[in-house]
Each structure stands twice: as C-alpha cells, then as structure tokens.
Coordinates of C-alpha atoms in Angstrom, one line a residue:
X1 CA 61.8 106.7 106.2
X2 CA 64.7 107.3 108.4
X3 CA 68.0 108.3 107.5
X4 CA 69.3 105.2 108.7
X5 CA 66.9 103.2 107.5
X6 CA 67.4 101.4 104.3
X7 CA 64.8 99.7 102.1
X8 CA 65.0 96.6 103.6
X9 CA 63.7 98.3 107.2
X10 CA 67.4 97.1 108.5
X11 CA 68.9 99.7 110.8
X12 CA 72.2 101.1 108.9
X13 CA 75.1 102.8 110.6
X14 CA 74.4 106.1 112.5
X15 CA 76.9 109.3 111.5
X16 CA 76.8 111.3 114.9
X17 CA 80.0 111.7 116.8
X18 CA 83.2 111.2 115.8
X19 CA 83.8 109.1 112.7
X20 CA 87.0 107.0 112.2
X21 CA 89.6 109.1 110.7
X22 CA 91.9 108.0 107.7
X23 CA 94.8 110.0 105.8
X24 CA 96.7 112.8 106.9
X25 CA 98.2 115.7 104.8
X26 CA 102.3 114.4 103.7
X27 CA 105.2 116.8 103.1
X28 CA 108.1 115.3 101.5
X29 CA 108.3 111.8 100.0
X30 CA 110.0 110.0 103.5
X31 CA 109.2 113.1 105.8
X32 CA 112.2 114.3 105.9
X33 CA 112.6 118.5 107.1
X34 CA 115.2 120.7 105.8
X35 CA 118.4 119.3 104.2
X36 CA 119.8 115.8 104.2
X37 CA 116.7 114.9 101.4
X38 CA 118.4 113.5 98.3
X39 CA 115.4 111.8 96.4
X40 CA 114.1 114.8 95.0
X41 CA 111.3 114.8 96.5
X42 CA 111.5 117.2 99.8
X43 CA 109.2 119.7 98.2
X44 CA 106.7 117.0 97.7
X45 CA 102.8 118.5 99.6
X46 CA 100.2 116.0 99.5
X47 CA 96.8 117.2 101.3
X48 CA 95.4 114.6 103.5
X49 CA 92.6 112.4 102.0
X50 CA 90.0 111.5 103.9
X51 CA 86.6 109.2 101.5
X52 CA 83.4 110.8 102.8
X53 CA 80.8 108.8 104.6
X54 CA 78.7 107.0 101.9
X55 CA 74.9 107.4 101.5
X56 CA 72.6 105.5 99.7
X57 CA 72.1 104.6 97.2
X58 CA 75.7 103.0 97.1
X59 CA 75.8 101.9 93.7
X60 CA 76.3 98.0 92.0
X61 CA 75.7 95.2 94.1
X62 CA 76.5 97.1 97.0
X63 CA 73.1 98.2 98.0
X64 CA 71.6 94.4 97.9
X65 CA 74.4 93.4 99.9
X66 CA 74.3 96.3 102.3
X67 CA 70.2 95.6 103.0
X68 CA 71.4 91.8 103.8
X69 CA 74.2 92.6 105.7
X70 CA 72.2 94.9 108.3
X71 CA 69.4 93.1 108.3
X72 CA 71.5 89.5 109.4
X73 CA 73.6 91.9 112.1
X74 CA 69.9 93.2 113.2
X75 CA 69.1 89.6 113.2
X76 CA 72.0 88.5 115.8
X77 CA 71.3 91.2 118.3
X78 CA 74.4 93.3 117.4
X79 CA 73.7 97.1 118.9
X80 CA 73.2 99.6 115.9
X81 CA 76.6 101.6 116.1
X82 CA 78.6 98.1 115.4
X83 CA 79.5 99.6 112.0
X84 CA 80.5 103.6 112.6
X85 CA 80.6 104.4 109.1
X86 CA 80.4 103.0 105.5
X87 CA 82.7 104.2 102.3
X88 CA 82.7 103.5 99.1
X89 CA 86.1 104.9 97.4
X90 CA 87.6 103.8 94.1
X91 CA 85.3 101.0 93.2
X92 CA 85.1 99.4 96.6
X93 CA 83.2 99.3 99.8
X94 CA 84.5 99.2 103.6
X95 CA 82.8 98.8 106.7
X96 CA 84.1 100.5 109.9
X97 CA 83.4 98.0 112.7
X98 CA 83.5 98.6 116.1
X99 CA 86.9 96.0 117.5
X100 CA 84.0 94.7 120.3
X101 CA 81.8 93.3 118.0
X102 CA 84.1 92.4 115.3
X103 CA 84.3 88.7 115.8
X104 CA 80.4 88.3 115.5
X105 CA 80.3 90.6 112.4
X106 CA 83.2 88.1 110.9
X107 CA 80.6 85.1 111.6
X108 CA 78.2 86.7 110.0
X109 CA 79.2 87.4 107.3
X110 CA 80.7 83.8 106.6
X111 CA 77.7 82.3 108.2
X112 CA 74.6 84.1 106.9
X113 CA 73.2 82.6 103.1
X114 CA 72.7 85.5 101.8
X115 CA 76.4 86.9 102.4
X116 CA 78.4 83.8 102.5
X117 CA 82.4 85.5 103.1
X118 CA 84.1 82.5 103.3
X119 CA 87.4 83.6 102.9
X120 CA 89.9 86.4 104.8
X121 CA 91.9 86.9 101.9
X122 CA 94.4 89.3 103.8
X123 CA 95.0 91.6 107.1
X124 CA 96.6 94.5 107.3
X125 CA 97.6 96.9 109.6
X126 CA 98.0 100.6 109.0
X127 CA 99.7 103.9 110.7
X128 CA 98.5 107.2 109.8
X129 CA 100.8 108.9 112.0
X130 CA 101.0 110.5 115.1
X131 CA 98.8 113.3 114.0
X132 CA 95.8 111.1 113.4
X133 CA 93.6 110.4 116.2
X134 CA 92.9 106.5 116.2
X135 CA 96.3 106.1 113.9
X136 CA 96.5 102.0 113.6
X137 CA 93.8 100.1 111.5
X138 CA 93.7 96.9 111.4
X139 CA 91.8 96.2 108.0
X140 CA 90.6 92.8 106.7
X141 CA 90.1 92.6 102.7
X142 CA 87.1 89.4 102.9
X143 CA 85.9 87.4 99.7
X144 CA 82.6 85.7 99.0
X145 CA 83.4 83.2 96.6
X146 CA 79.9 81.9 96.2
X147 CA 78.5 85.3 95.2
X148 CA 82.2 86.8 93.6
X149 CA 82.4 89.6 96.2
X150 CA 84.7 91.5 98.2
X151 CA 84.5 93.9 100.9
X152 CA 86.9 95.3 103.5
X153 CA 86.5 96.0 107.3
X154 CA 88.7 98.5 108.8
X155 CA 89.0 98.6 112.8
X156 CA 90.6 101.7 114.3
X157 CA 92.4 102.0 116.9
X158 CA 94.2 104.0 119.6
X159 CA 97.9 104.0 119.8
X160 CA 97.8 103.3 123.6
X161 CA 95.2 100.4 123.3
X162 CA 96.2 98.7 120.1
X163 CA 93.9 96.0 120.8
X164 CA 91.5 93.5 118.3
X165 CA 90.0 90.6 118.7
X166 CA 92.0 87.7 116.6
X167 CA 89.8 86.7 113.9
X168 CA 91.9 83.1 113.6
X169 CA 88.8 81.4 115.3
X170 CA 86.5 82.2 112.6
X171 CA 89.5 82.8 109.4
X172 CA 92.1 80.5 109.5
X173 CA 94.2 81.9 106.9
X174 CA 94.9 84.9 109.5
X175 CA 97.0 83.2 111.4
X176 CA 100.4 84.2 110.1
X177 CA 99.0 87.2 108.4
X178 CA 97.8 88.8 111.8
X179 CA 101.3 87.7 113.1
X180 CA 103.1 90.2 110.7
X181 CA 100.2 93.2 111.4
X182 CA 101.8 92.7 114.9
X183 CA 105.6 92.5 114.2
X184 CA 105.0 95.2 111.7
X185 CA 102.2 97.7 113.6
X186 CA 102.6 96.5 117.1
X187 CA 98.3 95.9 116.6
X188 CA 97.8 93.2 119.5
X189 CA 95.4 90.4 118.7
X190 CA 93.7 89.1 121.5
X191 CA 93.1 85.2 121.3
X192 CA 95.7 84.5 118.6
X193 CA 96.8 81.1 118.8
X194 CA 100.5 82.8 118.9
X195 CA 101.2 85.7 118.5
X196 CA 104.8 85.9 117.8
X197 CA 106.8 88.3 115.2
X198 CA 107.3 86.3 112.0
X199 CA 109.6 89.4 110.3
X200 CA 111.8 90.4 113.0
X201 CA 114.1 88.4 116.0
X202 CA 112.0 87.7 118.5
X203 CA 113.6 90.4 121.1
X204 CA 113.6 93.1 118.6
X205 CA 113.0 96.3 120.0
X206 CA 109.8 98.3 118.2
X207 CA 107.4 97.6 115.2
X208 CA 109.4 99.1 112.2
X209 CA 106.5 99.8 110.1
X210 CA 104.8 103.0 112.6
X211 CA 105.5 105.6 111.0
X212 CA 107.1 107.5 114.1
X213 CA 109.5 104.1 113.7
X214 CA 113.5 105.6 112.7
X215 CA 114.3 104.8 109.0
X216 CA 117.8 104.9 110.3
X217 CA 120.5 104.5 113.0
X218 CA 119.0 101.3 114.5
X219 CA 121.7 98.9 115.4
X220 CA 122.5 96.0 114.0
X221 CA 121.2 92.9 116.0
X222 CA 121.8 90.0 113.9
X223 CA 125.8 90.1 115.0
X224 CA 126.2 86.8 117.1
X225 CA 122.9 85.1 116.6
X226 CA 122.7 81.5 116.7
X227 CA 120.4 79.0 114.8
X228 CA 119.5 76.6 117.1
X229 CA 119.2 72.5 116.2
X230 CA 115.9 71.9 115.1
X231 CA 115.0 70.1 118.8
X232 CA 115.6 73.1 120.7
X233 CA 113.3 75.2 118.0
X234 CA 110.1 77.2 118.6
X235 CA 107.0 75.2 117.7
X236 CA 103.7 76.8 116.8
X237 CA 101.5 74.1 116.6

C-alpha cells in the first residue's frame, strides 16, 4: 500500500515540500530586550513548538473519520494536495487546507452523511511572528453535532497576501467572527458579506493583534468622536 494511501483506498495528504509552519521559539513574556521589563519575566526562553506531521494510525475515531473524509474530497474531484498536512496534538486533530479549495472542503464536510459538520463553532486568526514563514492562520474549530465531533482546519498564509475565501456562504455563524479575525489579524476574507472592523473605529490605523503591532505609544483616537443618530448609522444587513 502506499504511504498515502489509507485503508479505505482514499488518497491522504502528501508530505513533500514545504509543510505549514506553526510556533516559533519566545524570549521574554511580551518580547521585550534589555531593561524596561518589569513583569518578571524577561529571562523567560521558550523553544518553538512545532506538532509533527501525523501518520496513521491516528488513534479514536479519527481514523474512521479520516478514511471518510478523503474518500468524499476524492469523490468531489478535489486535487490530492488540498490538505498539506494532518496533526494530531493534545487530543485533537487539524487539517491544513489549501485557502483555494477551502470553501469546497467546508461543503463537504457539512454536506457529506458520513461527516455531517454542521456547525463553525469559531474562527480565528493567528500571528506567529515575523520570523515564521506563512505567519497568519486563519483556523476554523467545526462541530458535527450528529456524530459529537470536532475538528479544526488551519489555512496559512503569507503576510503580503493575507487572503481566504469567506466561509459565510456555507457557515453563517462566521459572519461577525471572520469580521474580528480581520480587525484583529488584518486576514482578508474574500466574499464576506461585509467585511468591516467590529473591535476598532472604522479608520483605525493597523490590526493590533500582529504581533509586530506596538503594545504602546499609539495615540489616542477616540478624542472628538461622534455617535451619530441612528438614521445616519452603518447598516449591515
């Protein structure tokens, strides 16, 4: 049998090339070099973490659900390198999908009986720092509640394309939770109904949760702002 061959005879997830990287190594508890640290922390070294590549057999229910997942993605036509790479770390598994193909894996997986993810319970968006190649993830925690299952899906991405597909057309409940991920990471969804910050005025300068983002020394911008009456307000229906 292949390597990426499961079971089932569905086609899993090649490991040549480069892999989506995760983690980085963390000195001090807010990065902070040389004096003006006062938490205590400044001596703080934390190596960077990185979860392996999973093989099989993955372990639980995760190997049943892995054979059904492929197999309905081989099903649909969807190339063989749509999920990069599969981990499982501290009780749960993720799939690293490729942002082209993300919208018909998020189908699929709500669609197909045998996986049935009705639900995107949350998106996220993460920064792993200038050091990390691919540093913003946008990662999508879904929940089967027919077969009371959860999985995530991480999408990386490049700093100077932060682009996704919005998954609003297929999940709903993203709406708001994709607007923050913006506000927040600056991670543009393409197709969102409206993709406004939800955190932050609307003219704000930056996405204060990058972590190359100044924890200090930003200006005050709330001086002189206006409410306006409700019939001059925003709609975003």
């Amino acid at each position: 049998m292949a390597d990426n061959e499961s079971q089932s005879g569905a086609v899993e997830p090649t490991r040549q090339g480069s892999a989506p990287v995760s983690g980085r190594a963390r000195q001090g508890m807010f990065g902070v070099r040389g004096t003006g640290d006062t938490s205590g922390y400044g001596g703080l070294r934390l190596p960077a973490y990185v979860p392996p590549a999973a093989e099989r057999p993955y372990g639980g229910w995760f190997d049943e659900f892995a054979d059904n997942f492929f197999a309905a993605l081989n099903e649909q036509g969807l190339p063989a390198d749509t999920v990069q790479q599969v981990t499982v770390d501290r009780g749960e598994i993720t799939f690293y999908v490729r942002r082209d193909h993300l919208l018909e894996v998020c189908r699929t997986l709500r669609d197909d009986p045998a996986l049935r993810f009705e639900l995107c319970s949350s998106v996220s968006g993460v920064d792993y720092g200038p050091e990390v190649p691919q540093r913003l993830h946008s990662v999508y925690h879904l929940t089967s509640m027919t077969y009371r299952r959860r999985i995530r899906l991480d999408v990386a991405l490049e700093i100077d394309d932060p682009h996704v597909p919005s998954v609003v057309p297929v999940y709903p409940t993203a709406d708001f939770q994709e607007r923050e991920a913006w506000d927040m990471f600056g991670i543009v969804y393409d197709g969102h109904p409206a993709l406004t910050r939800i955190l932050m005025p609307d003219d704000w300068d930056g996405h204060p949760q990058r972590k190359d983002y100044p924890l200090g020394g930003i200006p005050v911008e709330y001086k002189g702002a206006e409410i306006p009456p409700p019939d001059q307000r925003r709609a975003y229906s």
